[in-house]
PDB file of C-alpha atoms and ligand atoms in Angstrom:
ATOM      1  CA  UNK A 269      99.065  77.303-202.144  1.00  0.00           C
ATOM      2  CA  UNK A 270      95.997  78.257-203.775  1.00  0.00           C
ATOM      3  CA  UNK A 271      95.356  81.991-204.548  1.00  0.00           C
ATOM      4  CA  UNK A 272      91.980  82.933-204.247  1.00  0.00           C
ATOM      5  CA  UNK A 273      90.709  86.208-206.270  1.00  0.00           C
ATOM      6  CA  UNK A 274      87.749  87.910-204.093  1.00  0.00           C
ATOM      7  CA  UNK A 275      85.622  90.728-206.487  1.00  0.00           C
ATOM      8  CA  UNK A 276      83.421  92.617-204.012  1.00  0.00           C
ATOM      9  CA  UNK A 277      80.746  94.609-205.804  1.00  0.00           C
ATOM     10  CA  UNK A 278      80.548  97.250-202.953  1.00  0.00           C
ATOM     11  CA  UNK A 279      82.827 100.069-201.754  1.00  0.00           C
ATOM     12  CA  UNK A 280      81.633  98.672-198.278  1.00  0.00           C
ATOM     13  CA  UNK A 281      82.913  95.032-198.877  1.00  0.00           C
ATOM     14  CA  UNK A 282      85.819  95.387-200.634  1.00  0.00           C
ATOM     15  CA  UNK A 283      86.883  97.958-196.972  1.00  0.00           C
ATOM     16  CA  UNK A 284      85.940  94.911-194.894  1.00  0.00           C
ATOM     17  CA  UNK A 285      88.062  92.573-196.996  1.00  0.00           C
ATOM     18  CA  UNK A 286      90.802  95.311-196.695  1.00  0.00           C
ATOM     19  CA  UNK A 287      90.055  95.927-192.836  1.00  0.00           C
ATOM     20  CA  UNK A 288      91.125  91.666-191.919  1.00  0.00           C
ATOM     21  CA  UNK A 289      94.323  91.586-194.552  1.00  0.00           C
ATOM     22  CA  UNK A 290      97.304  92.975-192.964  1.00  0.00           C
ATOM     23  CA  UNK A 291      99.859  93.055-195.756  1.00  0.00           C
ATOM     24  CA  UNK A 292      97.808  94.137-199.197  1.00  0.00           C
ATOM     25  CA  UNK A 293      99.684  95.681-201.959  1.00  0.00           C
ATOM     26  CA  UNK A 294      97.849  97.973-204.295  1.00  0.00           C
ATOM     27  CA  UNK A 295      98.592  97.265-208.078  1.00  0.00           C
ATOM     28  CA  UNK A 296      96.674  99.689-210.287  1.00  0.00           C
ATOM     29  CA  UNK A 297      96.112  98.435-214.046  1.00  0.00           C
ATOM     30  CA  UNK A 298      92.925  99.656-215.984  1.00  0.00           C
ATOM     31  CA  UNK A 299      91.983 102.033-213.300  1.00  0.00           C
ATOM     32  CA  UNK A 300      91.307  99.411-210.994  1.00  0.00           C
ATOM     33  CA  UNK A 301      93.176  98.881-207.500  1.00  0.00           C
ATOM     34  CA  UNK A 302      93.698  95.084-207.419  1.00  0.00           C
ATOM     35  CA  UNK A 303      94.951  94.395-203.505  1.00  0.00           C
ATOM     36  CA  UNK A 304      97.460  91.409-203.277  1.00  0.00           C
ATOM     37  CA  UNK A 305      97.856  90.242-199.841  1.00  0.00           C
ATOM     38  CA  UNK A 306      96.871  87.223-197.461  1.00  0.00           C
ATOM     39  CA  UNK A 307      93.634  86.416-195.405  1.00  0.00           C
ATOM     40  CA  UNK A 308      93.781  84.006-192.802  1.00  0.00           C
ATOM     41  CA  UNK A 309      96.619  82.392-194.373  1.00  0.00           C
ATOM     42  CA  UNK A 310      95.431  82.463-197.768  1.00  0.00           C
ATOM     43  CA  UNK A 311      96.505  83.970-200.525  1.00  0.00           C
ATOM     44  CA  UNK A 312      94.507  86.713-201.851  1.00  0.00           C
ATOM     45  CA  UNK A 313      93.848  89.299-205.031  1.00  0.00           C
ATOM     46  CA  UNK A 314      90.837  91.468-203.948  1.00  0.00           C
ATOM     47  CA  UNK A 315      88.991  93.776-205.782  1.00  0.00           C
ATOM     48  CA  UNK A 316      86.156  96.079-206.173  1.00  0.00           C
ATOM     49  CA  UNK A 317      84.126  94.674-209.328  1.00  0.00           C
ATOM     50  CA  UNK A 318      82.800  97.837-210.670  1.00  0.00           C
ATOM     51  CA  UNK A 319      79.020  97.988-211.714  1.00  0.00           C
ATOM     52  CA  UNK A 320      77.426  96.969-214.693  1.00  0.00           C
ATOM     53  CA  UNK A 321      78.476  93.715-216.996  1.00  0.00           C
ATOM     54  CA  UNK A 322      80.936  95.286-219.086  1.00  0.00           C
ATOM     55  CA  UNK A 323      82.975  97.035-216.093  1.00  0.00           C
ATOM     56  CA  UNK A 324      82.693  93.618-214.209  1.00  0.00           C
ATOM     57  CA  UNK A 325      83.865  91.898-217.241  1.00  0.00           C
ATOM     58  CA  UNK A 326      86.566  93.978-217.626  1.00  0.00           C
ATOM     59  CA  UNK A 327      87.414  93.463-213.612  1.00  0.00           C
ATOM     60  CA  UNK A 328      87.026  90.247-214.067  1.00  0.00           C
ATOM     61  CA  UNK A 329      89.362  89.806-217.175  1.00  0.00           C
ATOM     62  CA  UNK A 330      92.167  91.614-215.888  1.00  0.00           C
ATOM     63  CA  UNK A 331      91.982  89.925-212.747  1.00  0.00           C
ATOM     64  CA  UNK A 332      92.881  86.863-214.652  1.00  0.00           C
ATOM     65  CA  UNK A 333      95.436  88.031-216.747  1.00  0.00           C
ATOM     66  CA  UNK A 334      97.521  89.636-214.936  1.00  0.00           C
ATOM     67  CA  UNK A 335      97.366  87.682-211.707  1.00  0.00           C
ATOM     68  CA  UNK A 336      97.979  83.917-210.812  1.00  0.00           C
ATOM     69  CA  UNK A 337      94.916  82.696-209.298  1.00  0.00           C
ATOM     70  CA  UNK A 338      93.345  79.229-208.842  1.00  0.00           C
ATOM     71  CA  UNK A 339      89.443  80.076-207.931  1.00  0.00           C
ATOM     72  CA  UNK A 340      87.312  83.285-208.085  1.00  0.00           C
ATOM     73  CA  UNK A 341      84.436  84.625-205.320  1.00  0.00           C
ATOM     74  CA  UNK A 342      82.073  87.288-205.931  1.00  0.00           C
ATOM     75  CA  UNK A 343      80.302  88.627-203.056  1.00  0.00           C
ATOM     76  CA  UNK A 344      77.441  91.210-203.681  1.00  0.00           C
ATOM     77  CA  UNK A 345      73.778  92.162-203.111  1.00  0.00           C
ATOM     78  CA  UNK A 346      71.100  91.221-205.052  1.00  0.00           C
ATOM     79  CA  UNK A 347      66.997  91.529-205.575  1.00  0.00           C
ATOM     80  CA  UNK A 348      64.942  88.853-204.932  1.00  0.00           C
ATOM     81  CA  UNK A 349      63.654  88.026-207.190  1.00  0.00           C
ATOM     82  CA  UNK A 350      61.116  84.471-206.704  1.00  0.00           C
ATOM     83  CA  UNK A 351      59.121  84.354-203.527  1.00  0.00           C
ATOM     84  CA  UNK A 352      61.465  82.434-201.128  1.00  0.00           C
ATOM     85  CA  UNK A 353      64.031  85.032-201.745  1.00  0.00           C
ATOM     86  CA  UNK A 354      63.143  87.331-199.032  1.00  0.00           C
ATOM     87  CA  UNK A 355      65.679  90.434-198.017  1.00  0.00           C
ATOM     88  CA  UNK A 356      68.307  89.138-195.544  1.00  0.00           C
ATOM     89  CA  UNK A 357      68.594  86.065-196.699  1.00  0.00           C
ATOM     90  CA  UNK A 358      71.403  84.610-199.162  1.00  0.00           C
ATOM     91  CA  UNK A 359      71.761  83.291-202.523  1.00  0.00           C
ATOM     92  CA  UNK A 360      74.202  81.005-203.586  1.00  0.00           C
ATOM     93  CA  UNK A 361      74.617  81.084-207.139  1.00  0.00           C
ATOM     94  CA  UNK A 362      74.172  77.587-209.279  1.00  0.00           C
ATOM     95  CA  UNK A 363      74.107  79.214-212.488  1.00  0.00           C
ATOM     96  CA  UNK A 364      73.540  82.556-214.373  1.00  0.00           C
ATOM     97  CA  UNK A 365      72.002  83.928-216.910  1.00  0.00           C
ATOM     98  CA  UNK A 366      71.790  87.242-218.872  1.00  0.00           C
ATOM     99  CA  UNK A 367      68.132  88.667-218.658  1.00  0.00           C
ATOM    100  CA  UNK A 368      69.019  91.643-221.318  1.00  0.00           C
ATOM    101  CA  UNK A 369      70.544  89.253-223.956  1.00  0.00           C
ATOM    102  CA  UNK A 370      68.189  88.698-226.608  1.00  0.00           C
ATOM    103  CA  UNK A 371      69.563  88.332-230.474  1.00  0.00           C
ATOM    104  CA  UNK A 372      66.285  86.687-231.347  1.00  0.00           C
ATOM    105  CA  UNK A 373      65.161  85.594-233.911  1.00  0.00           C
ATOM    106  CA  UNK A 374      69.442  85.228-235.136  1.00  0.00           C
ATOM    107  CA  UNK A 375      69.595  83.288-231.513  1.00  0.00           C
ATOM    108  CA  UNK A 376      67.237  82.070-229.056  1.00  0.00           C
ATOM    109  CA  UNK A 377      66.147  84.760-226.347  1.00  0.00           C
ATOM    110  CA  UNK A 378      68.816  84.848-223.636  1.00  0.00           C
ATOM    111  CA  UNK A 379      71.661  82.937-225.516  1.00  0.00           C
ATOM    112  CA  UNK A 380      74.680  84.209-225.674  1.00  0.00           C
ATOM    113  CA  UNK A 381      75.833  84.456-229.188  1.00  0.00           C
ATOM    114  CA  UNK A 382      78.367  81.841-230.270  1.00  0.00           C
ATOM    115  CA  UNK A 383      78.788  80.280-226.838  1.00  0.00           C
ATOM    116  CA  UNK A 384      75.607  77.923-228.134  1.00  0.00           C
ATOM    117  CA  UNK A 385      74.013  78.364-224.256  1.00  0.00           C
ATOM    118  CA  UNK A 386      72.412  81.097-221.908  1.00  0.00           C
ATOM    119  CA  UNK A 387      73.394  79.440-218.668  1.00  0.00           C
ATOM    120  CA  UNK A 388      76.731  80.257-217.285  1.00  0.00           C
ATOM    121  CA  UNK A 389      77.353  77.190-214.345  1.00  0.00           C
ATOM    122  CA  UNK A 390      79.670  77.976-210.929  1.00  0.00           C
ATOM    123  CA  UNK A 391      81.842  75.360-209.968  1.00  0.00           C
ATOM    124  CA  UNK A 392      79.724  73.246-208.013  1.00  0.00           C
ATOM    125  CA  UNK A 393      82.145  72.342-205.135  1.00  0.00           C
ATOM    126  CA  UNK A 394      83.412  75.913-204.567  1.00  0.00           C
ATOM    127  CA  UNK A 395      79.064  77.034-204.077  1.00  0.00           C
ATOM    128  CA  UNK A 396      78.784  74.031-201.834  1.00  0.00           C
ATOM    129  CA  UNK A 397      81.216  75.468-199.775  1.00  0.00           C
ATOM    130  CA  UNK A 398      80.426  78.509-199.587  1.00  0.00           C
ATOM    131  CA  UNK A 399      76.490  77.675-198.987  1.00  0.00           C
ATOM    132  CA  UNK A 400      77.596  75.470-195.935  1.00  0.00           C
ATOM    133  CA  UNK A 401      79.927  78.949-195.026  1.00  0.00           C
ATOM    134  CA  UNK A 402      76.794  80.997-195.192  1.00  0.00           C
ATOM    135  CA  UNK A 403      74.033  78.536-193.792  1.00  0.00           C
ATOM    136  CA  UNK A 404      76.509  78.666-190.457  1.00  0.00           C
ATOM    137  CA  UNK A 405      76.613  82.577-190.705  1.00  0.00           C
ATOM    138  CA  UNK A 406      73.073  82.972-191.153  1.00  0.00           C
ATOM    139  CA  UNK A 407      72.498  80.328-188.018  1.00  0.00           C
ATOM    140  CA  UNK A 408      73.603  83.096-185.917  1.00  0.00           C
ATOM    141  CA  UNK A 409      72.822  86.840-187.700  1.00  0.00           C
ATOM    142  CA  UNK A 410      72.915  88.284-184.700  1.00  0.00           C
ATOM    143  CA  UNK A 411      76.729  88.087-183.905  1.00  0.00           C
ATOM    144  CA  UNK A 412      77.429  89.247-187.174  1.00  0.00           C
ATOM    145  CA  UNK A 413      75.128  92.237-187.339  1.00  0.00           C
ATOM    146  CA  UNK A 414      73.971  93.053-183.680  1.00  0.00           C
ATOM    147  CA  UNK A 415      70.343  92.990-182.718  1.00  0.00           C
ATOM    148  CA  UNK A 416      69.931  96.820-183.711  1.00  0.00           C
ATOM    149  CA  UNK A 417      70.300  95.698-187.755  1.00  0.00           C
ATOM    150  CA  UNK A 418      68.129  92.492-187.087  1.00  0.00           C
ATOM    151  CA  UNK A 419      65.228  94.510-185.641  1.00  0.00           C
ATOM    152  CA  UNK A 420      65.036  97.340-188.133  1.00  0.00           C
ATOM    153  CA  UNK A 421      65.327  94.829-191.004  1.00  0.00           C
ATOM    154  CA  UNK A 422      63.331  92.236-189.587  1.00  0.00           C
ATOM    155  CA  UNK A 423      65.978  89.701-190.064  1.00  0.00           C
ATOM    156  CA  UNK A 424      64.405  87.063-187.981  1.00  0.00           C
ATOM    157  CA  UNK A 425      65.107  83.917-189.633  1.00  0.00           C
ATOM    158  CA  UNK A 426      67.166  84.337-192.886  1.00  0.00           C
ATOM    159  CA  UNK A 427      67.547  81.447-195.195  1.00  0.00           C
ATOM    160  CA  UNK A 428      70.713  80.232-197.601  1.00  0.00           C
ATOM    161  CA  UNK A 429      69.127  79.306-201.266  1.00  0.00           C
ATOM    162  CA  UNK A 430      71.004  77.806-204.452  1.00  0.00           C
ATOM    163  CA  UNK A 431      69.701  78.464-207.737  1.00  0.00           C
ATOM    164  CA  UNK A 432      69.772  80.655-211.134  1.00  0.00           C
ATOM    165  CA  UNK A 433      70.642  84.440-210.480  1.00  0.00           C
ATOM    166  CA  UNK A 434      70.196  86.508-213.440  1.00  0.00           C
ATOM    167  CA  UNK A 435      72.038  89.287-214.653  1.00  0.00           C
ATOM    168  CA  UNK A 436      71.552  92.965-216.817  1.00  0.00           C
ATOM    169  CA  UNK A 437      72.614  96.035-217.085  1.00  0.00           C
ATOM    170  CA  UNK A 438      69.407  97.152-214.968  1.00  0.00           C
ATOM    171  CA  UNK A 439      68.723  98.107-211.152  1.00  0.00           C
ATOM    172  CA  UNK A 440      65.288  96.428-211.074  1.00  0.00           C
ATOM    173  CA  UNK A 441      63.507  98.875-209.218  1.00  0.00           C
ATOM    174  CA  UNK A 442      59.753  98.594-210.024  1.00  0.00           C
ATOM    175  CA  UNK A 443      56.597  95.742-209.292  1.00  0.00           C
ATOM    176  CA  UNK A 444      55.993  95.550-212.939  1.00  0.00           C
ATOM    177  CA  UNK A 445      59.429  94.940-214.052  1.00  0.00           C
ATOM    178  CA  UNK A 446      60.287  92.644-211.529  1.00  0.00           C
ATOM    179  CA  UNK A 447      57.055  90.514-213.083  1.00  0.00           C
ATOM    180  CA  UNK A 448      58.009  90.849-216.000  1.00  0.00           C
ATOM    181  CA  UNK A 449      61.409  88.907-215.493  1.00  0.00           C
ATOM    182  CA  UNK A 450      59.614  86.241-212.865  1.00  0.00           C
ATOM    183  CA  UNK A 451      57.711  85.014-215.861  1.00  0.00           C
ATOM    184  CA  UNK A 452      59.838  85.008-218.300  1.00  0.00           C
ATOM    185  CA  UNK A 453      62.621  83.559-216.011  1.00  0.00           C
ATOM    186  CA  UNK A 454      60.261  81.783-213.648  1.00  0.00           C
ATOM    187  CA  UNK A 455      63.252  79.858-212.321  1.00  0.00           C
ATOM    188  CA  UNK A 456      65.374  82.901-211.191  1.00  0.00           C
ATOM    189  CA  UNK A 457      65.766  83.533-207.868  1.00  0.00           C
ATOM    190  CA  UNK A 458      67.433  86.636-207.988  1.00  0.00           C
ATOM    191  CA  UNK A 459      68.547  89.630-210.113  1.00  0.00           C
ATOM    192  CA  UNK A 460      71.661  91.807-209.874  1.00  0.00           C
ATOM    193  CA  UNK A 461      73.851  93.289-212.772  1.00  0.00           C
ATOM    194  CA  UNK A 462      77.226  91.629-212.671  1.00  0.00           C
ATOM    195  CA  UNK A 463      77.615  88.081-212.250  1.00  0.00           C
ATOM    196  CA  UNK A 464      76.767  86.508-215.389  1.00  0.00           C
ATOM    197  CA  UNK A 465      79.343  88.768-217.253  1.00  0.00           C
ATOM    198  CA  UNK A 466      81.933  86.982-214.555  1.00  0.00           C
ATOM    199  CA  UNK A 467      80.678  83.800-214.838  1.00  0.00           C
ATOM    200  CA  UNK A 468      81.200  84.233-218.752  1.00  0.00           C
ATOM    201  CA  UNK A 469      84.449  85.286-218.560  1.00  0.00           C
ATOM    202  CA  UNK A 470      85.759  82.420-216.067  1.00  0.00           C
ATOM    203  CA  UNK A 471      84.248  80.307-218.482  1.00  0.00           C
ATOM    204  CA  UNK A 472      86.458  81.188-220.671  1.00  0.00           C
ATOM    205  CA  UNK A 473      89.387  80.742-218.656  1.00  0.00           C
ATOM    206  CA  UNK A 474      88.396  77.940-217.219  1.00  0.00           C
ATOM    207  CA  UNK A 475      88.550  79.223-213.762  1.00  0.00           C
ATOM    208  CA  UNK A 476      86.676  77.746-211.221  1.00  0.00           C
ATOM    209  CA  UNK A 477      84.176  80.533-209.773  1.00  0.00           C
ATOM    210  CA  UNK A 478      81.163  80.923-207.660  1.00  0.00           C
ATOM    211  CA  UNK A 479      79.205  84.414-206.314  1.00  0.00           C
ATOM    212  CA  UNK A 480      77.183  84.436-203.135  1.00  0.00           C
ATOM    213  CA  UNK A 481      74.579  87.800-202.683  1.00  0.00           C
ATOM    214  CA  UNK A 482      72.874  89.254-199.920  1.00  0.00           C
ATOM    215  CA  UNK A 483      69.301  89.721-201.151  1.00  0.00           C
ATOM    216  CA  UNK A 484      69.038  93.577-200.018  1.00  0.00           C
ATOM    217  CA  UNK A 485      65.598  94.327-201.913  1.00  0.00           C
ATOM    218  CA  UNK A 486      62.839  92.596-203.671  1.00  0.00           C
ATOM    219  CA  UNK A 487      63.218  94.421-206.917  1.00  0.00           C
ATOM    220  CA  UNK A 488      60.241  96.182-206.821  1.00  0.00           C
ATOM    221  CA  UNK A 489      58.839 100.182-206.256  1.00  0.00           C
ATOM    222  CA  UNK A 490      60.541 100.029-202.890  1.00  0.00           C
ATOM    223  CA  UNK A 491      63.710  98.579-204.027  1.00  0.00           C
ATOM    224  CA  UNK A 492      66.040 101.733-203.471  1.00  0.00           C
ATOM    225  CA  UNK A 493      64.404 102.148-200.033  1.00  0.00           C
ATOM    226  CA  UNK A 494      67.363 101.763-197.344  1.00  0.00           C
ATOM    227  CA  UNK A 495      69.568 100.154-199.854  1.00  0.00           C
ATOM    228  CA  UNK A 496      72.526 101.768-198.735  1.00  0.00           C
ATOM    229  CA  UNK A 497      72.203 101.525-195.600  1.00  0.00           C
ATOM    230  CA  UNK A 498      71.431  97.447-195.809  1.00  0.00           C
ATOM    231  CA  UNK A 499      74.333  96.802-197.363  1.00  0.00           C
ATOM    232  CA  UNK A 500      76.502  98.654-194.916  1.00  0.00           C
ATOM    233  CA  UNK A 501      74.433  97.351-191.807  1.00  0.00           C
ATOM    234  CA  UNK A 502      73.943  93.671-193.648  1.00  0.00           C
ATOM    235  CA  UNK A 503      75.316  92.634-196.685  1.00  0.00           C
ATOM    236  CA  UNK A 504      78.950  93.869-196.690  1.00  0.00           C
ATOM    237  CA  UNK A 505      79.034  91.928-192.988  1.00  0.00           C
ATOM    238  CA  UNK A 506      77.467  89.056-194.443  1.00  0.00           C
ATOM    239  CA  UNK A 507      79.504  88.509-196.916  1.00  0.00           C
ATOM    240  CA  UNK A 508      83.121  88.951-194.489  1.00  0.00           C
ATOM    241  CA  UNK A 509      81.668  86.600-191.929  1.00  0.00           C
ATOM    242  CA  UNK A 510      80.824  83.879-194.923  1.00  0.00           C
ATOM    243  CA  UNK A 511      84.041  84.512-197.048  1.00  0.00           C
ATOM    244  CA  UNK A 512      85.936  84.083-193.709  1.00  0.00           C
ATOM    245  CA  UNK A 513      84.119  81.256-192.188  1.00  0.00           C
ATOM    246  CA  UNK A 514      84.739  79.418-195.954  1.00  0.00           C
ATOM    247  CA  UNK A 515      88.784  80.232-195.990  1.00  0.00           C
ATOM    248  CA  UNK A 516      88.928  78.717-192.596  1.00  0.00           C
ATOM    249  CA  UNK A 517      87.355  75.676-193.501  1.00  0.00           C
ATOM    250  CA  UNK A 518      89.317  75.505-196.939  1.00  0.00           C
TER     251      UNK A 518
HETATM  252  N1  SAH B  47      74.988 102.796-204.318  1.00  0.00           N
HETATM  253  C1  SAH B  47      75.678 101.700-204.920  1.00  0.00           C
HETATM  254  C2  SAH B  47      75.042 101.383-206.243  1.00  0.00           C
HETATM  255  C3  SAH B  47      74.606 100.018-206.272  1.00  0.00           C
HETATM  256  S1  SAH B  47      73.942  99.506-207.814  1.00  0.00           S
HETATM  257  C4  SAH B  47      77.124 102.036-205.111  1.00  0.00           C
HETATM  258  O1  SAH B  47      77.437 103.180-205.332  1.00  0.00           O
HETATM  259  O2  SAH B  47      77.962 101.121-205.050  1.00  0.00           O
HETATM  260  C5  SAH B  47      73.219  98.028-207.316  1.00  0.00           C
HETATM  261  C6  SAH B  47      74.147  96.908-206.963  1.00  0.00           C
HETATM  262  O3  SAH B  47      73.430  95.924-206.249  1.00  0.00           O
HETATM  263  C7  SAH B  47      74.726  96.198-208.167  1.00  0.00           C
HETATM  264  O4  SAH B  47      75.983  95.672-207.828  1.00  0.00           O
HETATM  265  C8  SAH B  47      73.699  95.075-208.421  1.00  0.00           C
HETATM  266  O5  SAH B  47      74.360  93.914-208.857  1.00  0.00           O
HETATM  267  C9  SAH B  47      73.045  94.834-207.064  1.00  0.00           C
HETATM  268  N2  SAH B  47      71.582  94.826-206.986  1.00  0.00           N
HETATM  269  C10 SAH B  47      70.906  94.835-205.810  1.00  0.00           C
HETATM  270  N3  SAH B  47      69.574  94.879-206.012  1.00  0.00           N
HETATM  271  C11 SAH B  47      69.383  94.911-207.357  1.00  0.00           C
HETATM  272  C12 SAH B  47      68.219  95.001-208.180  1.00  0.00           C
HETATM  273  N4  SAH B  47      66.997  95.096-207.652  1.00  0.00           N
HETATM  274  N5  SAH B  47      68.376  95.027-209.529  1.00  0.00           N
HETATM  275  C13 SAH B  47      69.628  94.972-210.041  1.00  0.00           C
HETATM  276  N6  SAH B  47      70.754  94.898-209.317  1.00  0.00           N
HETATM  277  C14 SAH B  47      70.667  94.871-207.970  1.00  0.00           C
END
């Protein structure tokens, strides 16, 4: 059977993976508690990512060493970052790339050095599914978060997208900033601070992977506004209800 490794980027996620498994085992290495159990008959390793590229790396790294695992998920919030990408809705990750890398003129801005490229690719099949997971979540937000979350967030009718997400060690939290990286990245559709360090490392395992995020701001002055509370009213449900719609399917 396949074993599916789950890296949650919030404290909130990771308990609401936690809450559904009814047999994890904690096994601590690097100061990280990596949960070995089964969800809805799947095998799974779960684990809380850590923030920031190196720490995810690092999750991300001993994940894979140290356990057997055939496909990797990383669920998280994000900013939106291009127009569509409006708070409540969900990004599927096609690709990423790492907005802070820039070893210009040794390297052309954004590549990583010696991996001759600054896009990191998911495993196409593995995003498919879990866009289809999410576009049936998001048909009905209001069984997964209750009408009290969808009126104070205005979550009327979110949308699934599938794009470029791009990563750094950054919480993009002001209007000129978040300009800034819409035109030099004008194809990025969101930013967050993890999943290109993730994608790089699966890479080099060759491990299938593929990251879905809850947009929960718009990366601008009122970024930090509520962000808490969206991802404990929003995104950490999101992310349950389309990581267990997906491993029923699977
Ligand atoms: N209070 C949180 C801190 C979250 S840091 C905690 O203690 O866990 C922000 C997280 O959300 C990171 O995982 C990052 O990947 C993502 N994120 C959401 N909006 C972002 C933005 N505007 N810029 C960068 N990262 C963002």
């Amino acid at each position: 059977m396949a074993v599916i490794g789950i890296m949650s980027a919030m404290h909130e996620e990771l308990a609401a993976v936690l809450a559904v498994m009814p047999d994890e085992q904690c096994v601590r290495v690097a100061g990280r508690d990596f949960w070995v159990g089964h969800w809805q008959g799947h095998e799974v390793v779960a684990v809380l990512s850590r923030i920031g590229k190196v720490a995810a790396a690092t999750t991300a790294t001993v994940l894979l060493e140290r356990f057997k695992m055939d496909a990797l998920v990383f669920t998280g919030a994000a900013g939106g970052l291009s127009a569509e990408a409006q708070v409540g809705d969900v990004v599927v990750a096609s690709g990423f790339l790492q907005h802070d890398m820039d070893a210009s003129p040794l390297f052309p801005k954004h590549e990583v050095p010696l991996y001759g490229r600054s896009r990191f690719d998911t495993d196409p099949a593995l995003s498919h599914a879990l866009a289809a997971a999410a576009a049936q979540v998001l048909s009905d937000p209001a069984r997964h978060l209750g009408a009290q979350a969808i009126a104070d967030f205005h979550l009327h009718a979110p949308r699934v997208h599938q794009g470029l997400i791009v990563s750094g060690d950054r919480f993009v939290s002001t209007t000129a900033e978040s300009q800034v990286l819409r035109r030099s990245l004008p194809e990025a559709l969101a930013v967050e601070m993890e999943g290109a360090a993730v994608a790089q490392v699966c890479l080099d395992y060759g491990m299938p992977f593929a990251a879905v995020r809850t947009v929960s701001d718009r990366a601008d002055d009122d970024a930090h506004i509520d962000f808490n509370r969206f991802i404990r009213d929003v995104a950490s449900r999101y992310s349950l209800a389309i990581l267990s719609q997906w491993l029923m399917h699977r």
